mmCIF file of C-alpha atoms in Angstrom:
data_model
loop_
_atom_site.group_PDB
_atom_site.id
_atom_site.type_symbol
_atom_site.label_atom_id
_atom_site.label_comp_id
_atom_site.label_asym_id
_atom_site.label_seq_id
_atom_site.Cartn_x
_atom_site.Cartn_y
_atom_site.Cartn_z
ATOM 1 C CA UNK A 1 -13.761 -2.611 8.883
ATOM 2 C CA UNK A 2 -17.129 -0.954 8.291
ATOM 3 C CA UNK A 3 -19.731 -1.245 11.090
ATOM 4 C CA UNK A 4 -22.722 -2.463 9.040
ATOM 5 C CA UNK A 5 -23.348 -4.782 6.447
ATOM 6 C CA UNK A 6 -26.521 -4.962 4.236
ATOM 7 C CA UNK A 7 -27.818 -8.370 3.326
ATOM 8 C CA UNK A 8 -28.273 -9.504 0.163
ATOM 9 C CA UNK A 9 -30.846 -11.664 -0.977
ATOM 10 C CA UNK A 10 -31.367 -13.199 -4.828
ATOM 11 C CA UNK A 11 -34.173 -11.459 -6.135
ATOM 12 C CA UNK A 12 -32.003 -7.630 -5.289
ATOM 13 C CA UNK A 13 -29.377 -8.339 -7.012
ATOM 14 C CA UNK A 14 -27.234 -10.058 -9.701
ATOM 15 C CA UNK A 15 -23.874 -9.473 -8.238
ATOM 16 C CA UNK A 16 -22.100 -6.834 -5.833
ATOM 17 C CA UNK A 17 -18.543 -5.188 -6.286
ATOM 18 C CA UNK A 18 -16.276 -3.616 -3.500
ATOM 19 C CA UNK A 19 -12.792 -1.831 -4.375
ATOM 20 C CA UNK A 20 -10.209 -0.119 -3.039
ATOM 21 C CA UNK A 21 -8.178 2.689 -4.266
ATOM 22 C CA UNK A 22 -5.390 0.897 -5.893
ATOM 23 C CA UNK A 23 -7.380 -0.916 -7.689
ATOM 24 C CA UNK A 24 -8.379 -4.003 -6.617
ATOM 25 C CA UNK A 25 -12.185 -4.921 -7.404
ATOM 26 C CA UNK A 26 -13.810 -7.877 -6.395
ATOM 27 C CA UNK A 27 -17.260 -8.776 -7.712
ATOM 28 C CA UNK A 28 -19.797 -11.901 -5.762
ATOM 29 C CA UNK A 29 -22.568 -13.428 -7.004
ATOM 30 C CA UNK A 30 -25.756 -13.596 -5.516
ATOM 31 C CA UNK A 31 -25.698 -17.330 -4.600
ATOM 32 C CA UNK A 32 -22.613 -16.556 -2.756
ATOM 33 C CA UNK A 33 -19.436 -17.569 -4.578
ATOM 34 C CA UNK A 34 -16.929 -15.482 -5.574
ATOM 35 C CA UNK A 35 -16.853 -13.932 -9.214
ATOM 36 C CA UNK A 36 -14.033 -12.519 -9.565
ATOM 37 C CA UNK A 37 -11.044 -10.616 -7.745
ATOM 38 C CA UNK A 38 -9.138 -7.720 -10.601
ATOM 39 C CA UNK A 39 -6.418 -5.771 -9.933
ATOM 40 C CA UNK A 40 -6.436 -3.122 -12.427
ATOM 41 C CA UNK A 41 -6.806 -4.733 -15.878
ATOM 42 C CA UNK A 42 -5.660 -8.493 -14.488
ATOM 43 C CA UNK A 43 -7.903 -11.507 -13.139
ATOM 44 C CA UNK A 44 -6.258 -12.917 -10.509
ATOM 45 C CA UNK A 45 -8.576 -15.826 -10.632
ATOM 46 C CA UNK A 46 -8.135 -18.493 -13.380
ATOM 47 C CA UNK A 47 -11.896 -19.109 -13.213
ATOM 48 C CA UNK A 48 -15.064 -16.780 -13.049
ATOM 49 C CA UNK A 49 -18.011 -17.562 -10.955
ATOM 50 C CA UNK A 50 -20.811 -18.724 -12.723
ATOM 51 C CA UNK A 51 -24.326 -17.569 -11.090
ATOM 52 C CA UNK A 52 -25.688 -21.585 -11.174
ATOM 53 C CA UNK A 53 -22.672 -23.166 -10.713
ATOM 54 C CA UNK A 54 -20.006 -21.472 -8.406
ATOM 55 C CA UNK A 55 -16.401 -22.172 -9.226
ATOM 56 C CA UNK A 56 -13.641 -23.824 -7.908
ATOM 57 C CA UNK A 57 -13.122 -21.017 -5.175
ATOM 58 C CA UNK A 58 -14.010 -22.100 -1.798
ATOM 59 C CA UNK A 59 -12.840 -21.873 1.921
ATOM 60 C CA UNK A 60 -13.043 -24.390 4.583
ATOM 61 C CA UNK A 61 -13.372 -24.558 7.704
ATOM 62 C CA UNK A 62 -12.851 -27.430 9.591
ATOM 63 C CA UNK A 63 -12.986 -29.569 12.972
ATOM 64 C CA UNK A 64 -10.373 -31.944 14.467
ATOM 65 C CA UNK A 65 -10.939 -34.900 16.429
ATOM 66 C CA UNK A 66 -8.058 -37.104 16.435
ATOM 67 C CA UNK A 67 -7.246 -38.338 13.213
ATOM 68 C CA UNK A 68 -10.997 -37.206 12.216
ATOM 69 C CA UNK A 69 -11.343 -34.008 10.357
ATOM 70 C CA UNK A 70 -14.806 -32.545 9.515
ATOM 71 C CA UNK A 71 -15.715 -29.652 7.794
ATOM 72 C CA UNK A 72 -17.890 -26.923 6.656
ATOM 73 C CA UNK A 73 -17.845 -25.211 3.420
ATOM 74 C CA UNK A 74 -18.174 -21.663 4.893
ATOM 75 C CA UNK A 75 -17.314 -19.903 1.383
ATOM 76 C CA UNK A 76 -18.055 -21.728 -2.478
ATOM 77 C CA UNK A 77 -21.093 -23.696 -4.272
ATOM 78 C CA UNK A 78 -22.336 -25.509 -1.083
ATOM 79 C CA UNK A 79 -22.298 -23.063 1.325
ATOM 80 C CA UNK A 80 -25.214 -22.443 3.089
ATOM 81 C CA UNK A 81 -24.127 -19.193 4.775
ATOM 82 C CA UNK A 82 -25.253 -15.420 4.668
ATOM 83 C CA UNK A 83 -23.799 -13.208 2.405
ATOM 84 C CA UNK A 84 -23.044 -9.368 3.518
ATOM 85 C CA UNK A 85 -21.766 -6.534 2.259
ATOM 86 C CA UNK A 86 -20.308 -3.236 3.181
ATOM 87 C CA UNK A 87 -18.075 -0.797 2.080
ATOM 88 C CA UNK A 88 -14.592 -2.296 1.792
ATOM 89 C CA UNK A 89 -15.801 -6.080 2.810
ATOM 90 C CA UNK A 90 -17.672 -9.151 1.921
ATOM 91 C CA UNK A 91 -19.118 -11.326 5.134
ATOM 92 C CA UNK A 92 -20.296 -14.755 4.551
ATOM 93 C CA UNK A 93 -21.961 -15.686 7.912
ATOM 94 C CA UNK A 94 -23.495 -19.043 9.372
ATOM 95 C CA UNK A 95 -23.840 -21.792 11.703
ATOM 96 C CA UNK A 96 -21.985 -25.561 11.823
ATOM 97 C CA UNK A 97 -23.571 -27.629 14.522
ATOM 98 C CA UNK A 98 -23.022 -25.520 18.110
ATOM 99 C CA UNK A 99 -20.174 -23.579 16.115
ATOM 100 C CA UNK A 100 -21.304 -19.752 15.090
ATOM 101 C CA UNK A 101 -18.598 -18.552 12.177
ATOM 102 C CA UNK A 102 -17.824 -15.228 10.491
ATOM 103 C CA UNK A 103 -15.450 -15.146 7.350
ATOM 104 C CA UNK A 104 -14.947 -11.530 6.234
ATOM 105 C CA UNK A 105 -12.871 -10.752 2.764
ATOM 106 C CA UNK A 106 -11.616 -7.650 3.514
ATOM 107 C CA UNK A 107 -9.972 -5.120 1.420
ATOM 108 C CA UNK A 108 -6.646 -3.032 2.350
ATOM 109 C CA UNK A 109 -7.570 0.581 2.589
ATOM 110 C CA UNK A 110 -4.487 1.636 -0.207
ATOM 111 C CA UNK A 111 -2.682 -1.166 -0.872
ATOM 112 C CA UNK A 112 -3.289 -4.061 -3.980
ATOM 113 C CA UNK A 113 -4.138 -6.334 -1.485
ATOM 114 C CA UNK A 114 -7.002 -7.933 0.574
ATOM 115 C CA UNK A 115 -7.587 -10.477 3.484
ATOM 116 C CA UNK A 116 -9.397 -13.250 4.395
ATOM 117 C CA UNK A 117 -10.191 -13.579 8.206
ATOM 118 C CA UNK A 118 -12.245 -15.928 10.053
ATOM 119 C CA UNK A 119 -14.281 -15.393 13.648
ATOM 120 C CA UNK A 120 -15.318 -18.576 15.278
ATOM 121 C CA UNK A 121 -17.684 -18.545 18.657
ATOM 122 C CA UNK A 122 -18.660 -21.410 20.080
ATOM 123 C CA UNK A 123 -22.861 -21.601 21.004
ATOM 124 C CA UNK A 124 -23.033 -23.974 23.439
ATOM 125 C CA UNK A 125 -21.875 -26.566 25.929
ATOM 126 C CA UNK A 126 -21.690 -29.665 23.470
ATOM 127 C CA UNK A 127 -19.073 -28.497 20.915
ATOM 128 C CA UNK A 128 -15.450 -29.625 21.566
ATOM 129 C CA UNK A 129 -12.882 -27.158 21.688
ATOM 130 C CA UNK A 130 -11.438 -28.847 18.319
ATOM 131 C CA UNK A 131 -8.537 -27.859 17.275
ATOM 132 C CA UNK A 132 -10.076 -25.865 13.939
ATOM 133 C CA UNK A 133 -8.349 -25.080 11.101
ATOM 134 C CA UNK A 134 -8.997 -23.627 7.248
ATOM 135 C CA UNK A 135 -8.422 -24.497 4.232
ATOM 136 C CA UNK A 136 -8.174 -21.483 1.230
ATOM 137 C CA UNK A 137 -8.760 -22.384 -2.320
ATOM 138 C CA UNK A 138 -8.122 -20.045 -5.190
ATOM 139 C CA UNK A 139 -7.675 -20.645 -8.512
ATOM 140 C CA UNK A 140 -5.218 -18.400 -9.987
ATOM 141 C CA UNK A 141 -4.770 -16.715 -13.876
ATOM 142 C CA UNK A 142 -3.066 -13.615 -13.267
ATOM 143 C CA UNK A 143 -3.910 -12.262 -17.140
ATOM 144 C CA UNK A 144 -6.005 -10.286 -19.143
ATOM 145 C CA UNK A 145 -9.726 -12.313 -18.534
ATOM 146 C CA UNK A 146 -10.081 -12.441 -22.089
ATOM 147 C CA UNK A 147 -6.874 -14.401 -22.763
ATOM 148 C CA UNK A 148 -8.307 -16.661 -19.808
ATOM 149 C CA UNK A 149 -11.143 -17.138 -20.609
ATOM 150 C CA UNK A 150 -10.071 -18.451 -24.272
ATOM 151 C CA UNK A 151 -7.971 -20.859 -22.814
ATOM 152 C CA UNK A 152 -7.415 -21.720 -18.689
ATOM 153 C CA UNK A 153 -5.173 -24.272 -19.080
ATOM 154 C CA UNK A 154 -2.711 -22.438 -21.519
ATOM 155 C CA UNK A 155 -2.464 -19.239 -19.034
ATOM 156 C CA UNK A 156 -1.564 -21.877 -16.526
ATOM 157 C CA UNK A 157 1.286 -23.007 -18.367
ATOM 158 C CA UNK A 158 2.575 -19.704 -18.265
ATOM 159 C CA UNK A 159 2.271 -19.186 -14.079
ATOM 160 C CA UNK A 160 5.425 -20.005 -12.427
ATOM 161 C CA UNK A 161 4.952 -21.141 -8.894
ATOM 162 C CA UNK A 162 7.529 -21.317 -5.665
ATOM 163 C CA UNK A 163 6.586 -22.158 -2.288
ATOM 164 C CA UNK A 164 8.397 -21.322 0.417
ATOM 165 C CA UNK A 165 9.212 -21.917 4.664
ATOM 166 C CA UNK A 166 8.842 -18.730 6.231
ATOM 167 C CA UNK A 167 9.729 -18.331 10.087
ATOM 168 C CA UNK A 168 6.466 -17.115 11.442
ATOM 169 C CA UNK A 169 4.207 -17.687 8.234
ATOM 170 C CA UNK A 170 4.833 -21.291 7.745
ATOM 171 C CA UNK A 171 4.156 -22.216 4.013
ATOM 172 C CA UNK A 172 3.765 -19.254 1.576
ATOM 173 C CA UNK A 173 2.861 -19.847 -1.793
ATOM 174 C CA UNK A 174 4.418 -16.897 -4.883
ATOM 175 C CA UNK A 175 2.887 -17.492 -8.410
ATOM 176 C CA UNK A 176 4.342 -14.678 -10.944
ATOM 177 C CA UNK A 177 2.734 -15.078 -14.335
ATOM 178 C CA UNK A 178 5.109 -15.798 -17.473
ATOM 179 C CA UNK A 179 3.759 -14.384 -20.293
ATOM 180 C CA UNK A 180 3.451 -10.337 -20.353
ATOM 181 C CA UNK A 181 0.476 -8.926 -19.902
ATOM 182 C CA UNK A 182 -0.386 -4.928 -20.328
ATOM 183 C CA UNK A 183 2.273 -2.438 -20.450
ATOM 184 C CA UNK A 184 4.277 -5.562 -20.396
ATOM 185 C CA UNK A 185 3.983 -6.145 -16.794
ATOM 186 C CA UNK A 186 4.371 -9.789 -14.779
ATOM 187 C CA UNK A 187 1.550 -9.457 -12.270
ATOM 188 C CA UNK A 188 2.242 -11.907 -8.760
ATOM 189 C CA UNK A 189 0.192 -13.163 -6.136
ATOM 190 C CA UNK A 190 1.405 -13.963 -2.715
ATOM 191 C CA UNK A 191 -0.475 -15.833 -0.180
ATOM 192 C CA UNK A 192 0.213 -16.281 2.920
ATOM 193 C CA UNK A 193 -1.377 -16.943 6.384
ATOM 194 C CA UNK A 194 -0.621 -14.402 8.932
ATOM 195 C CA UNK A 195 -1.004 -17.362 11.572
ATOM 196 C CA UNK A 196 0.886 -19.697 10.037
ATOM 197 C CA UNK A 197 0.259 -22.184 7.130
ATOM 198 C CA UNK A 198 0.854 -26.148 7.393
ATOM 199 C CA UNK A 199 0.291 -27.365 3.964
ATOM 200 C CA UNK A 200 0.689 -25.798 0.747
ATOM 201 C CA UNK A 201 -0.503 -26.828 -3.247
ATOM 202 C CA UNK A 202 -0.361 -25.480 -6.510
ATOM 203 C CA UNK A 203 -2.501 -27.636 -8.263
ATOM 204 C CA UNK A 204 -6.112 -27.584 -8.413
ATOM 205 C CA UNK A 205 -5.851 -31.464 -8.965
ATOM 206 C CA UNK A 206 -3.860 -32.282 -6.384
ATOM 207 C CA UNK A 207 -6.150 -30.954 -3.386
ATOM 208 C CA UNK A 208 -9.714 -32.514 -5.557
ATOM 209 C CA UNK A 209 -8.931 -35.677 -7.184
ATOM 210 C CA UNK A 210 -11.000 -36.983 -9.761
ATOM 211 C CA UNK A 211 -13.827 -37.856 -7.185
ATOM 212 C CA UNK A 212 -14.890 -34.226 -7.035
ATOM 213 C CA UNK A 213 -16.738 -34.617 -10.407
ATOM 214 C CA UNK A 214 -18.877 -37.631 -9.530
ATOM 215 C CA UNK A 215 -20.521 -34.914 -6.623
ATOM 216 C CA UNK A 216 -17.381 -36.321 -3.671
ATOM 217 C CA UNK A 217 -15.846 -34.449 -0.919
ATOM 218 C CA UNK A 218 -12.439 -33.176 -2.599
ATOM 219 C CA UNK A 219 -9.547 -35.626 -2.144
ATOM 220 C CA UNK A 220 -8.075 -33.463 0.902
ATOM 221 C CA UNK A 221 -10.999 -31.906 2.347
ATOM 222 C CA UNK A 222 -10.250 -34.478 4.950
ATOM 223 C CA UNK A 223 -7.063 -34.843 5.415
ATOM 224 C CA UNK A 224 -4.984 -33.634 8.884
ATOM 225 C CA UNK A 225 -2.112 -31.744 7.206
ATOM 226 C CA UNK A 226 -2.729 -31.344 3.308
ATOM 227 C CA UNK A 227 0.839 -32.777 1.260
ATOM 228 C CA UNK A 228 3.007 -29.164 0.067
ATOM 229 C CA UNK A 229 3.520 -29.937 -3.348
ATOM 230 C CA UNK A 230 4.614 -27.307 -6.239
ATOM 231 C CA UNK A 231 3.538 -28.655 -9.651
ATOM 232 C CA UNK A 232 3.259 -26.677 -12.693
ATOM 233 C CA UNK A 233 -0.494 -27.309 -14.066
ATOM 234 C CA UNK A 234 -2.922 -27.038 -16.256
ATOM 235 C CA UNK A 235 -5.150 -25.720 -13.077
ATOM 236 C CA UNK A 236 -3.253 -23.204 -11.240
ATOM 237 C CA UNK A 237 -4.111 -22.813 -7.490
ATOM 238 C CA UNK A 238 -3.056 -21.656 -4.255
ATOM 239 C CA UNK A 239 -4.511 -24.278 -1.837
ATOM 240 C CA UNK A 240 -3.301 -23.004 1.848
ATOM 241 C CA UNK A 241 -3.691 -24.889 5.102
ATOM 242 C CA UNK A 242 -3.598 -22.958 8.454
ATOM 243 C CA UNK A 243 -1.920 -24.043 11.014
ATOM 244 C CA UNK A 244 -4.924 -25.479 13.705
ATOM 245 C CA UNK A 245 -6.078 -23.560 16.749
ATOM 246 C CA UNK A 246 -8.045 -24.134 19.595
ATOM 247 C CA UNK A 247 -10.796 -21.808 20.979
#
């Protein structure tokens, strides 16, 4: 982890890119939201951040209290937190009633890989313990961008998703994409939560709902423990649900 991060602020910039040396490049706009995430000549994403509009991208934190869950939208379109960046990292930074939170995508040192991880600090003596938990969503294309950005929904025909119980990881969700890309290579994603996962999706759809377009809160934004459901879309998406924690 570097020790300082630089702010950014709209008028310096139009987007900033970390890598690492195998690789992996990942560009964010200057409202916040993530562009995009390469590895070599594949976009991992199915989706590229648009400078007005986000994406679908987003990471939540969020707050239970019985069967009430509240949340924050700490990384995506409606966040309202501070971007940094240094060397290796993004740091999107920011404040949720008496609850100070860090989320820092981080990016290995060798390996085609990266990390997100999440600080939370509570500021005073009103804020319940919780439990807290996250929420990661991330479209997935796993193809050239050109041949995703002609057509999302046909490269997501082509992504072939398992999800799977792992002993200490809980859910982990393994998309390898169908049709060959360069050198005739099958790129895969795996994501996982090194704290354990509750709830898993591969659908975009399944974790919004139609409600999302009409300006709601997506479908399962809300919900305790998200449904794990593998479906083979027209919106490929790892949707991952940690498993809650108290501070």
């Amino acid at each position: 982890m570097p020790d300082t991060f630089t702010t950014l602020t709209e008028p310096e910039f139009d987007q900033r890119i970390i890598e690492n040396p195998a690789g992996v490049r990942v560009s964010v706009l200057a409202n916040g939201c993530l562009q995009w995430i390469m590895v070599g000549p594949t976009m991992v994403n199915l989706f590229v951040g648009h400078p007005l509009g986000g994406g679908p991208m987003r990471l939540l934190i969020r707050k239970h209290d019985g069967d009430t869950v509240t949340h924050v939208q700490a990384v995506g379109p409606d966040s309202h937190a501070e971007v940094a960046v240094g060397e290796n990292a993004f740091r999107w930074s920011g404040q949720w009633n008496e609850l100070h939170y860090a989320v820092d995508l981080i990016l290995h040192t060798t390996e085609p890989a990266w990390a997100w991880r999440i600080t939370l600090a509570a500021q005073g003596n009103n804020e319940p313990a919780g439990p807290y938990d996250a929420i990661l969503v991330q479209a997935v294309g796993l193809a050239a961008r050109g041949q995703i950005q002609n057509n999302e929904a046909y490269t997501s025909q082509y992504l072939d998703h398992q999800i799977f119980d792992h002993a200490t990881f809980g859910r982990v969700i393994a998309t390898r994409q169908n049709l060959a890309q360069h050198g005739g290579q099958h790129p895969q994603l795996l994501t996982a939560c090194l704290d354990g996962a509750a709830g898993a999706l591969t659908a975009a759809f399944d974790f919004f709902g139609p409600a999302v377009r009409a300006g709601y809160d997506p479908l399962h934004a809300s919900t305790p423990t998200i449904p794990t459901r593998n479906r083979q879309y027209e919106f490929s998406c790892h949707v991952l649900q940690s498993r809650p924690v108290s501070l």
